[in-house]
mmCIF file of C-alpha atoms and ligand atoms in Angstrom:
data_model
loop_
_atom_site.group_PDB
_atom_site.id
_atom_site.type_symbol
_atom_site.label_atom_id
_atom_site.label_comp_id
_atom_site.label_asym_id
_atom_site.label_seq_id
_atom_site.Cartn_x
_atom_site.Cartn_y
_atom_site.Cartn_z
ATOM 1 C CA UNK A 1 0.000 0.000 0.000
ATOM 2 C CA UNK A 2 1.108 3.613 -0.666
ATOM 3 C CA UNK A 3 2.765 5.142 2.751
ATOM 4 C CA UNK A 4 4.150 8.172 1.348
ATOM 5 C CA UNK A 5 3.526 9.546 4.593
ATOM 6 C CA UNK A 6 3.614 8.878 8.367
ATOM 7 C CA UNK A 7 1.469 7.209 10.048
ATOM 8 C CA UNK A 8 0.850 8.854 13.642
ATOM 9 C CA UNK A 9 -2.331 6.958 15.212
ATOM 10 C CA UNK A 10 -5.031 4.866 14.231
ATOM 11 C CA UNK A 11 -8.519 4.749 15.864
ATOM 12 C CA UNK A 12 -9.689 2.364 17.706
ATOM 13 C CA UNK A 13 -11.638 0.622 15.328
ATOM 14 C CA UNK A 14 -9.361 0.862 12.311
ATOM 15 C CA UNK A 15 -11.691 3.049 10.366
ATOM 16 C CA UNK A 16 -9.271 6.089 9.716
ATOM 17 C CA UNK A 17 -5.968 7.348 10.823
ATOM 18 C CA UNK A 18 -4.451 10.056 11.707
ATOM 19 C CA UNK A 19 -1.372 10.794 8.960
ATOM 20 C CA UNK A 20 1.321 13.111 8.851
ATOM 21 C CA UNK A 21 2.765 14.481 5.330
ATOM 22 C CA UNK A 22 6.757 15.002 4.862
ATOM 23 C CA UNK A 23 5.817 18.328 4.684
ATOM 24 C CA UNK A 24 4.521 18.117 8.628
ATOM 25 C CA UNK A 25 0.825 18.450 7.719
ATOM 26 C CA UNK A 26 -1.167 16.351 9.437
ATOM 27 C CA UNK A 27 -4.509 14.848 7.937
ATOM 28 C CA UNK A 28 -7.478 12.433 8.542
ATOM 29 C CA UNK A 29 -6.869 9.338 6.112
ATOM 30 C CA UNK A 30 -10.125 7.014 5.817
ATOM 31 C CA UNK A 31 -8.601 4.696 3.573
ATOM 32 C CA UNK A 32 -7.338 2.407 6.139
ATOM 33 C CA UNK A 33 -10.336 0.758 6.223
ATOM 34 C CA UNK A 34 -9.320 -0.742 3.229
ATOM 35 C CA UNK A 35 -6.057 -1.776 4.323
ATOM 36 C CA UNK A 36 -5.629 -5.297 4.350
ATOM 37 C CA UNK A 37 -5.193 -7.711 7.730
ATOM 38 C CA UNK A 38 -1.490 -7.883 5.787
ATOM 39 C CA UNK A 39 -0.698 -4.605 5.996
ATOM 40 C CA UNK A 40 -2.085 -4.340 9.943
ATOM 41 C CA UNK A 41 0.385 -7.386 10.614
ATOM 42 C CA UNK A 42 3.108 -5.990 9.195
ATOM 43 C CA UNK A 43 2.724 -2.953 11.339
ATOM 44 C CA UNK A 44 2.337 -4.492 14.671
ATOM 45 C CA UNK A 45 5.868 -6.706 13.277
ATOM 46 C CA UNK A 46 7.299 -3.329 12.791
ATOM 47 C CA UNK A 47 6.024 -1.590 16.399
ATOM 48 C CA UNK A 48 7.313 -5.302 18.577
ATOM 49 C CA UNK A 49 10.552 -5.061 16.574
ATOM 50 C CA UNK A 50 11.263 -1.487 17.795
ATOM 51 C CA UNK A 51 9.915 -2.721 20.994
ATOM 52 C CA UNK A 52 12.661 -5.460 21.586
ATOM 53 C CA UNK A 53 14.939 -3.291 20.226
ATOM 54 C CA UNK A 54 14.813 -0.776 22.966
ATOM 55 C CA UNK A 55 13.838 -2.743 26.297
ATOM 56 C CA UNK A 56 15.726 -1.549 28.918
ATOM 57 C CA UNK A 57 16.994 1.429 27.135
ATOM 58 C CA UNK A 58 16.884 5.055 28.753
ATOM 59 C CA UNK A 59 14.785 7.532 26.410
ATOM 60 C CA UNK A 60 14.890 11.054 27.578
ATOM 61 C CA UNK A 61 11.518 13.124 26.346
ATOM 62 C CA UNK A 62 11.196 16.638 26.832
ATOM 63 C CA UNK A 63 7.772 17.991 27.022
ATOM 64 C CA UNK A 64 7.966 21.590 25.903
ATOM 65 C CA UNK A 65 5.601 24.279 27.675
ATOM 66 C CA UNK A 66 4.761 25.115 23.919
ATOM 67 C CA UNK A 67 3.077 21.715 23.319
ATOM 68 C CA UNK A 68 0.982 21.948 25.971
ATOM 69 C CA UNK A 69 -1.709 23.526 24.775
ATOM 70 C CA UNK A 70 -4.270 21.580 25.546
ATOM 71 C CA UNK A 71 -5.532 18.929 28.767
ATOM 72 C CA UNK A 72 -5.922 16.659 25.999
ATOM 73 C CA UNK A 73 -2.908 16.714 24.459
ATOM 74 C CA UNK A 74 -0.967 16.464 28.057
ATOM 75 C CA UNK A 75 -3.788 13.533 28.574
ATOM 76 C CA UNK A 76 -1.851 11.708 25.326
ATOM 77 C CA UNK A 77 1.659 12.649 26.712
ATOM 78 C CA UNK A 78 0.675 11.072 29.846
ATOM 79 C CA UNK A 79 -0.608 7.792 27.815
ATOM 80 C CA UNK A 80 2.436 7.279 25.883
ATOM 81 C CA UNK A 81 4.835 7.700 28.586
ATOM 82 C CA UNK A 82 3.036 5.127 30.516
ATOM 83 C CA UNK A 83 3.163 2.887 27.589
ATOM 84 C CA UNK A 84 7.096 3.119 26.860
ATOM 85 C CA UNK A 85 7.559 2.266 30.682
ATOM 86 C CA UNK A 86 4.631 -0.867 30.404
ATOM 87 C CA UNK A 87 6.673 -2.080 27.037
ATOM 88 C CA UNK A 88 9.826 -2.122 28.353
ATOM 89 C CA UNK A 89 11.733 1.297 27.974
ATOM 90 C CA UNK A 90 12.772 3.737 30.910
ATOM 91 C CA UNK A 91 11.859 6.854 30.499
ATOM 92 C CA UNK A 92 12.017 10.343 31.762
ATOM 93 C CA UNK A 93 10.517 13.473 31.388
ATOM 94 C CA UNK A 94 12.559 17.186 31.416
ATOM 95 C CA UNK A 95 9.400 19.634 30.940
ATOM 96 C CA UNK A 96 8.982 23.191 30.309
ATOM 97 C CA UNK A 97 6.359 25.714 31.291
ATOM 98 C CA UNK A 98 7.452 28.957 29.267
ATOM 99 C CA UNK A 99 3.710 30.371 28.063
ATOM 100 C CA UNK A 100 2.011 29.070 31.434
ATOM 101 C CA UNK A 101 4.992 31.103 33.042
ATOM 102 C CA UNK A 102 4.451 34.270 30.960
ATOM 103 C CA UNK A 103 0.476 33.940 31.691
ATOM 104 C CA UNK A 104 0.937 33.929 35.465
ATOM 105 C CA UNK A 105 3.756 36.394 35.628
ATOM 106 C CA UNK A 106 1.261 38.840 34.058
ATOM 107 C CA UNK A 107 -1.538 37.946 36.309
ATOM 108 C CA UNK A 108 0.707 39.294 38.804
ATOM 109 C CA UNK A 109 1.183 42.360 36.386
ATOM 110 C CA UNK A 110 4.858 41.396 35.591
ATOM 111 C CA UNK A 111 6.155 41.730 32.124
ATOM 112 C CA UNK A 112 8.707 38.844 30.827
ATOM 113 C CA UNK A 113 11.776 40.384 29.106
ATOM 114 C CA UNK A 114 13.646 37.576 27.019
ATOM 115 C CA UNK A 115 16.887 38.175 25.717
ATOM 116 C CA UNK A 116 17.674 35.787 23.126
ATOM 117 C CA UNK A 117 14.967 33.235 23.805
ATOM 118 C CA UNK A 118 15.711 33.739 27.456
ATOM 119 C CA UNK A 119 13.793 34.990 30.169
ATOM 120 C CA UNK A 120 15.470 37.514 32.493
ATOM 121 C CA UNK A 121 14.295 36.663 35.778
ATOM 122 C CA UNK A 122 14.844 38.852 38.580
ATOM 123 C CA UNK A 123 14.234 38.347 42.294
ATOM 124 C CA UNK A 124 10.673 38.590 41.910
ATOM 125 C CA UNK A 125 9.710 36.633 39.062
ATOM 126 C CA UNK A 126 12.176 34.204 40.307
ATOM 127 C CA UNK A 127 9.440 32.385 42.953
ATOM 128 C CA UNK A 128 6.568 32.560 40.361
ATOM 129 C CA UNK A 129 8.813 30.177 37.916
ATOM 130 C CA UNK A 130 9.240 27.625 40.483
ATOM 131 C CA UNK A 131 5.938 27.963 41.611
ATOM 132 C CA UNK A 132 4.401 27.146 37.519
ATOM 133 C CA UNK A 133 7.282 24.671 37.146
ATOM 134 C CA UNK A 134 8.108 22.512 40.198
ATOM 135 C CA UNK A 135 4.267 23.594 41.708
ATOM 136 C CA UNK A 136 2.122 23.470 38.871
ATOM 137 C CA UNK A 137 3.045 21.959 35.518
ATOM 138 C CA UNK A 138 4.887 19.258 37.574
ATOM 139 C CA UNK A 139 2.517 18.538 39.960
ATOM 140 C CA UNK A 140 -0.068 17.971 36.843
ATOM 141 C CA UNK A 141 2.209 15.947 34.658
ATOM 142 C CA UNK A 142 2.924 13.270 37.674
ATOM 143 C CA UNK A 143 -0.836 13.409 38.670
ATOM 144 C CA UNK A 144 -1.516 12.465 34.691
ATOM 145 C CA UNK A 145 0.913 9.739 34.640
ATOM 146 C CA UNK A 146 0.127 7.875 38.167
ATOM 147 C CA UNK A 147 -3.670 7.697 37.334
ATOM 148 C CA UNK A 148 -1.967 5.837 34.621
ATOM 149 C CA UNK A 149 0.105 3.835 37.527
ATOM 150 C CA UNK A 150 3.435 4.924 35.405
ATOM 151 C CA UNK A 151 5.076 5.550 38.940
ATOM 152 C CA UNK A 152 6.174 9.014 38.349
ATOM 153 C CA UNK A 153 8.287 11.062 40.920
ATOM 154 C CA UNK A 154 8.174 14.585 40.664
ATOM 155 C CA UNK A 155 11.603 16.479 40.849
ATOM 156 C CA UNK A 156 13.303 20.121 40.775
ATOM 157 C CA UNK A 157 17.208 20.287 40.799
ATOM 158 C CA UNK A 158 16.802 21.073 44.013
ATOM 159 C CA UNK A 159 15.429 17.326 44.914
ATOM 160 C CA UNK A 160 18.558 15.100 45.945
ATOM 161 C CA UNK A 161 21.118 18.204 44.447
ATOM 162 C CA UNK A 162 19.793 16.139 40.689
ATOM 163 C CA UNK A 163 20.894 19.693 38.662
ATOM 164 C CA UNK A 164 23.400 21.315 40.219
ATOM 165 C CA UNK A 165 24.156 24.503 38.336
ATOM 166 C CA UNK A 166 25.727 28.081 38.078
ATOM 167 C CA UNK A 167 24.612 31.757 37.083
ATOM 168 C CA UNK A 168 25.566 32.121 33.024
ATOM 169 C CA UNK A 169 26.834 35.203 31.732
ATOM 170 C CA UNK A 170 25.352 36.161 28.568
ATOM 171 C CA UNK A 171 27.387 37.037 25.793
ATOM 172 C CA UNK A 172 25.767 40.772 25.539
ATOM 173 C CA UNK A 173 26.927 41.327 29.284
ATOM 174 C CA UNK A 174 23.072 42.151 30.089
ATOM 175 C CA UNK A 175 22.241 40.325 33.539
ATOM 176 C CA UNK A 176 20.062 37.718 33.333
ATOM 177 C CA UNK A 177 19.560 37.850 37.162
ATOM 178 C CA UNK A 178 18.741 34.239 38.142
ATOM 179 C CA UNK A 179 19.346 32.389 35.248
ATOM 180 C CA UNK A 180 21.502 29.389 35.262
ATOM 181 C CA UNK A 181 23.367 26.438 33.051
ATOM 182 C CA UNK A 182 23.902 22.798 34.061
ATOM 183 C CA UNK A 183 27.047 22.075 36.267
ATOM 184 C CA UNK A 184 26.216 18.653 37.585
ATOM 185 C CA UNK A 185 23.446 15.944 37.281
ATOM 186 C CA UNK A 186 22.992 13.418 40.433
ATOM 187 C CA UNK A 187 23.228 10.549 37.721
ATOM 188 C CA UNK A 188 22.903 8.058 40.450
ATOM 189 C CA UNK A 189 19.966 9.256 41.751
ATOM 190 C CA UNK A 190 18.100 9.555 38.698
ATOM 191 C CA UNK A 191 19.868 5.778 38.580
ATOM 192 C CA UNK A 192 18.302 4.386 41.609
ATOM 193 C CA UNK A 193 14.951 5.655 40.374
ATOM 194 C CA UNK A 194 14.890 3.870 37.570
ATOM 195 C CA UNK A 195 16.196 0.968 39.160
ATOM 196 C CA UNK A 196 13.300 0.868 41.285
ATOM 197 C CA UNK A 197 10.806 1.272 38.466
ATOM 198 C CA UNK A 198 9.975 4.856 38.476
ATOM 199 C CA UNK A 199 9.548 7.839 35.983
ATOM 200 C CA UNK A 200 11.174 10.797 36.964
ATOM 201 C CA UNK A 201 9.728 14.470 35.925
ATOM 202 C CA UNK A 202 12.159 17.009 36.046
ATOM 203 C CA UNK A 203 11.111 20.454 36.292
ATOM 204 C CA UNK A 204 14.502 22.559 35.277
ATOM 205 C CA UNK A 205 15.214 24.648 38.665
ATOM 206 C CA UNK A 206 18.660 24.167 39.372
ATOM 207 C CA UNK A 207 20.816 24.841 42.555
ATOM 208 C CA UNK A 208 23.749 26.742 43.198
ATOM 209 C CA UNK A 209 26.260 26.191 45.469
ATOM 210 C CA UNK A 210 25.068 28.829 48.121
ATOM 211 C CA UNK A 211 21.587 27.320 48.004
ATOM 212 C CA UNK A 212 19.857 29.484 45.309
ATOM 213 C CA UNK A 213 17.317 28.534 42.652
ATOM 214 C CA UNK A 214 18.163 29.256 39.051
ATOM 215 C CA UNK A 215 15.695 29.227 36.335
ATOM 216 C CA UNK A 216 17.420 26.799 33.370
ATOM 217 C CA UNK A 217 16.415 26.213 29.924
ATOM 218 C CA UNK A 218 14.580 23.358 29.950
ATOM 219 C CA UNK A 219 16.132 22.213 26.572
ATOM 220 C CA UNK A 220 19.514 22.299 28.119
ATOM 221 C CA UNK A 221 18.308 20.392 31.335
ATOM 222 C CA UNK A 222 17.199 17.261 29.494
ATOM 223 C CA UNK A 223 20.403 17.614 27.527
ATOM 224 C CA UNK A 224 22.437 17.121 30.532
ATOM 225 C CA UNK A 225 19.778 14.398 31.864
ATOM 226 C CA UNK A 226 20.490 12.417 28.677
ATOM 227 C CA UNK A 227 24.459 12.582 28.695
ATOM 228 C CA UNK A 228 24.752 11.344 32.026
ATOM 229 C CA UNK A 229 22.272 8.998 31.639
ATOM 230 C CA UNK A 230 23.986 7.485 28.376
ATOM 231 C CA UNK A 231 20.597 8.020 27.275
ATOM 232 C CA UNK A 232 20.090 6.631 23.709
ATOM 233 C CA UNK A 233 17.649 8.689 22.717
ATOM 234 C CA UNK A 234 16.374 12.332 23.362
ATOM 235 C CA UNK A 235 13.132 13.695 21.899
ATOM 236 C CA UNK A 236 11.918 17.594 21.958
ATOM 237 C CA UNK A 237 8.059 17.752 21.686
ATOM 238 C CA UNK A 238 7.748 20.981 21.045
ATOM 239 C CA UNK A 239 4.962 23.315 18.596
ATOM 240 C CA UNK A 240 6.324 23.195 15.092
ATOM 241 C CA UNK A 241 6.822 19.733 13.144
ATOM 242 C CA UNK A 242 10.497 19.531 13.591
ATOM 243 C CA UNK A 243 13.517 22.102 12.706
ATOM 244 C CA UNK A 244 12.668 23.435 10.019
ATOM 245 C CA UNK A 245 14.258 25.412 7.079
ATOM 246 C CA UNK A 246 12.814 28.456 8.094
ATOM 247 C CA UNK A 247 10.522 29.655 11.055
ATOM 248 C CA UNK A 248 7.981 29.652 10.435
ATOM 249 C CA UNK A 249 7.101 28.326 7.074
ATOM 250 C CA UNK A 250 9.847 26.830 5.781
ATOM 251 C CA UNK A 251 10.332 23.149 5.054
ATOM 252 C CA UNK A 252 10.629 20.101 7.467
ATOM 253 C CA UNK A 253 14.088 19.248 7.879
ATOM 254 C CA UNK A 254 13.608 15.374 8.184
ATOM 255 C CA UNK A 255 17.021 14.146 8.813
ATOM 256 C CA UNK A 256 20.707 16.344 9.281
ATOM 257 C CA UNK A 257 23.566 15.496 11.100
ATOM 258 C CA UNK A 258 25.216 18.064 13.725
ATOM 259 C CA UNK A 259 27.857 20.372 11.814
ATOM 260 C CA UNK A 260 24.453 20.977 8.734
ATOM 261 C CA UNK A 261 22.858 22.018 11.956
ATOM 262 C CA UNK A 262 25.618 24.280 13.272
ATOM 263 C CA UNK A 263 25.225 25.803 9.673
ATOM 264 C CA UNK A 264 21.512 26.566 10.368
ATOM 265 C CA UNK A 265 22.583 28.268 13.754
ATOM 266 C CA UNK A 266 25.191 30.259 11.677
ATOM 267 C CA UNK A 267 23.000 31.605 8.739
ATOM 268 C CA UNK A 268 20.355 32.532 11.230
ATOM 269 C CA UNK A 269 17.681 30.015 10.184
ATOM 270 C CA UNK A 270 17.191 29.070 13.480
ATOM 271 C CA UNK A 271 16.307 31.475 15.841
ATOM 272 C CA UNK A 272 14.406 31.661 19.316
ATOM 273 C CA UNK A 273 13.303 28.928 21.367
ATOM 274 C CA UNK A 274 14.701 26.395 18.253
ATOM 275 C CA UNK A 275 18.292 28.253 19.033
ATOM 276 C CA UNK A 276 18.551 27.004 22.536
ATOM 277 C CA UNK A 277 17.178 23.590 21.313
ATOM 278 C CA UNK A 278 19.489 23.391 18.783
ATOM 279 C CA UNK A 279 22.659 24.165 21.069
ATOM 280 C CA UNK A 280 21.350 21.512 23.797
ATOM 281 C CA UNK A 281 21.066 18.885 20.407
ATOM 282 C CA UNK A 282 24.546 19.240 19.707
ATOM 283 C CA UNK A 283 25.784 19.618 23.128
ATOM 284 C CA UNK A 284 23.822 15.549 23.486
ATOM 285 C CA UNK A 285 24.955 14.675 20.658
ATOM 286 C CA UNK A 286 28.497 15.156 21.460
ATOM 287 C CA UNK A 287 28.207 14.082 25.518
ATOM 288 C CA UNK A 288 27.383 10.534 23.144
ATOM 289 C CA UNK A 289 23.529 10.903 22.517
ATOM 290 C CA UNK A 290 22.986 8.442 18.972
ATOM 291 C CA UNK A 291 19.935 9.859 18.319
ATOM 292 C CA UNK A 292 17.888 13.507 18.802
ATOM 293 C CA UNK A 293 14.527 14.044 17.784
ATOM 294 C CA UNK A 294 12.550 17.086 17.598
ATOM 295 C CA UNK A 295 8.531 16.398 17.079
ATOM 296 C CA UNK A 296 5.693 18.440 17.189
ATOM 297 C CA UNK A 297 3.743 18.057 20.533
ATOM 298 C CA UNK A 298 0.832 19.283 19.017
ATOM 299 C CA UNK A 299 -0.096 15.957 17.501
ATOM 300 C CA UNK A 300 -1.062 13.205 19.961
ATOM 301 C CA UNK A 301 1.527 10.471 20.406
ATOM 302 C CA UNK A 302 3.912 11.527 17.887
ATOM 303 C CA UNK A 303 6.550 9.450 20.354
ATOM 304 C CA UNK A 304 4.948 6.334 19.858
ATOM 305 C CA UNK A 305 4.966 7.108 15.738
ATOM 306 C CA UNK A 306 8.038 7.642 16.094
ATOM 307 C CA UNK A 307 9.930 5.263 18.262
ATOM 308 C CA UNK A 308 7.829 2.069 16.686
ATOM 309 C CA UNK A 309 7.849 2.867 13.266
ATOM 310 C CA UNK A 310 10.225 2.640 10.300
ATOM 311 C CA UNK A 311 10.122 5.807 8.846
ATOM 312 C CA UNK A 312 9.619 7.698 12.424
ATOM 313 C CA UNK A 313 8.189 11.358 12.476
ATOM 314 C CA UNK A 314 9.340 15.315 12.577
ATOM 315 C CA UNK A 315 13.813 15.854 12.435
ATOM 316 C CA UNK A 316 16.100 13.346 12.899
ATOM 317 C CA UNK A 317 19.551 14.758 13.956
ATOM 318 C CA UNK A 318 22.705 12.808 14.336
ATOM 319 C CA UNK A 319 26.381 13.120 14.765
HETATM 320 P P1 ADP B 401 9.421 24.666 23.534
HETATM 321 O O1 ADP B 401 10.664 24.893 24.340
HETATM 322 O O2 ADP B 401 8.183 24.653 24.331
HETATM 323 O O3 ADP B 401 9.552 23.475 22.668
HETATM 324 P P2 ADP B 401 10.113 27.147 22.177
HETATM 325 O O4 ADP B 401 9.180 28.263 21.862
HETATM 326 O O5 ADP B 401 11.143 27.397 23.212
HETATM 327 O O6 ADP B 401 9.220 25.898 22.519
HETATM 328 O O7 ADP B 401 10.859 26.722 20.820
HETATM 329 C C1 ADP B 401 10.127 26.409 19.636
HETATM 330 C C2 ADP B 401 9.960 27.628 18.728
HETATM 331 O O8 ADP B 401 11.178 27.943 18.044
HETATM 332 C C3 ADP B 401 8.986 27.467 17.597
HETATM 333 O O9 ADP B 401 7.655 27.694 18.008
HETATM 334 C C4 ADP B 401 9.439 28.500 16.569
HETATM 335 O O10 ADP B 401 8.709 29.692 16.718
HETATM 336 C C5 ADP B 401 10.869 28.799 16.962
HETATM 337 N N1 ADP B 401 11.808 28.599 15.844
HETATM 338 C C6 ADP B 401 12.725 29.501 15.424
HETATM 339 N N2 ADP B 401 13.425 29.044 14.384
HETATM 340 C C7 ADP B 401 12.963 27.799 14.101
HETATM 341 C C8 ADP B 401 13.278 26.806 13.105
HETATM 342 N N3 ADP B 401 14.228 26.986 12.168
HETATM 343 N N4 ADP B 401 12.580 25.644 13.132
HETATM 344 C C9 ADP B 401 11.612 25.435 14.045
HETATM 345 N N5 ADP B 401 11.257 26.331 15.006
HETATM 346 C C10 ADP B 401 11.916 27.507 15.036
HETATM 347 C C1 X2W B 402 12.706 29.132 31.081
HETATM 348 C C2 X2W B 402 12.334 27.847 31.792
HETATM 349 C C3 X2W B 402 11.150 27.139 31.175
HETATM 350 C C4 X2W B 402 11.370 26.605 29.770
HETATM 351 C C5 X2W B 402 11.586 30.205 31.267
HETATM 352 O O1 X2W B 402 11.615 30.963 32.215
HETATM 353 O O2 X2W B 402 10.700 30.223 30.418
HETATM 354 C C6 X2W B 402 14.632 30.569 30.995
HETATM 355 O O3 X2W B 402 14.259 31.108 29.963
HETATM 356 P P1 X2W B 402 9.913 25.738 27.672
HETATM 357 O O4 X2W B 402 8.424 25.677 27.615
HETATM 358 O O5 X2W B 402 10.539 24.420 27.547
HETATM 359 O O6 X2W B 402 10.476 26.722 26.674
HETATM 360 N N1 X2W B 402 13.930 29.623 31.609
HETATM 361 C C7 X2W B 402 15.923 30.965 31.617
HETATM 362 O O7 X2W B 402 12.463 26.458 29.254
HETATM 363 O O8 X2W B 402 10.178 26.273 29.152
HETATM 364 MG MG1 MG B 403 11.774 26.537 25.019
#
């Protein structure tokens, strides 16, 4: 049968599917109905030879405040992480919170200032990011997954000193106030977690040596998770289909390996949020990552389509 596309999920009672175009545009597909019991064999021989493939393997996801955009698509998140742990894999979540912190800082009549993708956060605003990250997206994500009985633990850096981390100087030499980069992960605690079964969620708070919070990317967070993990795999859900050529209406880059992406960061075709994300790529890729992924979160269980299928979804980018 003609799969010029990917296929991302199909309902329950194998009437349509859900498809997505190597362009990133996703579509309703009825024709599955007329797919034959062949062609639904070979695809569950396809999904249980991915699933061998990566039992007992560490997969890194990072669930991007951007993709959360709706309670059902965090409902789906919650799903599919529940099903990597039930089939085998060990995962864990790094997630972000950037719109739901910009909503409540303004609540509280605060504007957010970013200076190259980043947020300056100053003693003030400081509190209300913990208190969205580590308090409230957290909080929502492990509820989600242990209804699910996933056995998800929810962490800051601050838990167990698991992201240890220091104030970064930006390059412009405007204060960022207290925004930090990744100094140390407590591997072996994220190790004995695992060990025992459980899914940690990371919100990415980190703590200094004197004892102070420090708002992190979250990109570079699960970065840093995955290199001292030796994860194999890191995937960015995030609210476009992938890198792509140009934001925001350029092309889908499916597949590139990491100096084709240090070219995008140097003719400016990646800018933003994507910038950060594409520095914390190369930095896992290089800390011995095989494998990053960028998908778009906006789809329901794009990590499924992509870790149990041949073709896989969104950009691919190796070393
Ligand atoms: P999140 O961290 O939640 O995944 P971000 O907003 O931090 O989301 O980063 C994703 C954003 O990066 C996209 O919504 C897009 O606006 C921006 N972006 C800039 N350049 C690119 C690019 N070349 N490809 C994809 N996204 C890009
Ligand atoms: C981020 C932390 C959250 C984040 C912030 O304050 O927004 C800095 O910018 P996303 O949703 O993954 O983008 N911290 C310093 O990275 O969220
Ligand atoms: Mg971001």
């Amino acid at each position: 049968c003609d799969l010029s596309y990917d296929y991302v999920k199909i309902n329950a009672d194998y009437t349509s599917m859900i498809v997505q175009r190597p362009d990133g545009q996703v579509a309703k597909d009825d024709r599955v109905a007329n797919y034959s019991p062949a062609f639904k064999r070979s695809l569950l021989v396809e999904a249980l030879k991915y699933i061998a493939a990566f039992s007992g393997e560490i997969a890194v996801i990072k669930y991007g405040g951007a993709a959360m955009v709706k309670d059902s698509l965090k409902e789906a998140f919650a799903e599919d992480v529940t099903l990597l742990k039930k089939v085998g894999l060990k995962p864990v979540v790094v997630h972000g919170g950037a719109p739901e912190i910009t909503k409540t800082l303004e609540k509280l009549g605060e504007r957010s200032e970013f200076v190259d993708g980043m947020r300056i956060t100053d003693a003030q605003s400081l509190p209300v990011v913990e208190m969205v990250l580590s308090g409230k997206v957290n909080q929502e994500l492990v509820a989600l997954l242990n209804a699910r009985n996933a056995g998800a633990v929810g962490l800051s850096g601050k838990d167990g000193k698991l992201v240890r981390a220091r104030k970064v100087a930006h390059a412009s030499g405007v204060d960022l106030g207290y925004v930090g980069e990744v100094v140390e992960v407590n591997r072996k605690f994220l190790e004995m977690l695992l060990d025992g079964g459980y899914v940690p969620v990371i919100s990415p708070i980190g703590l200094a040596d004197d004892g102070t919070g420090l708002s992190i990317n979250a990109d570079a967070v699960a970065s840093a998770v995955a290199v001292a993990l030796g994860a194999r795999k890191l995937i960015y859900l995030t609210d476009v289909p992938g890198i792509l050529e140009s934001s925001p209406d350029g092309e889908l880059v499916r597949q590139q390996t990491a100096p084709d992406l240090v070219r995008r960061l140097e003719t400016g075709a990646i800018t933003g949020g994507m910038k950060w994300k594409a520095h914390a790529i190369l930095a896992a890729l290089q800390g011995g990552v095989d494998r990053v992924h960028v998908l778009d979160g906006r789809q329901p269980h794009t990590v499924i389509a992509e870790l149990f299928t041949d073709r896989g979804v969104g950009s691919l980018v190796t070393l």
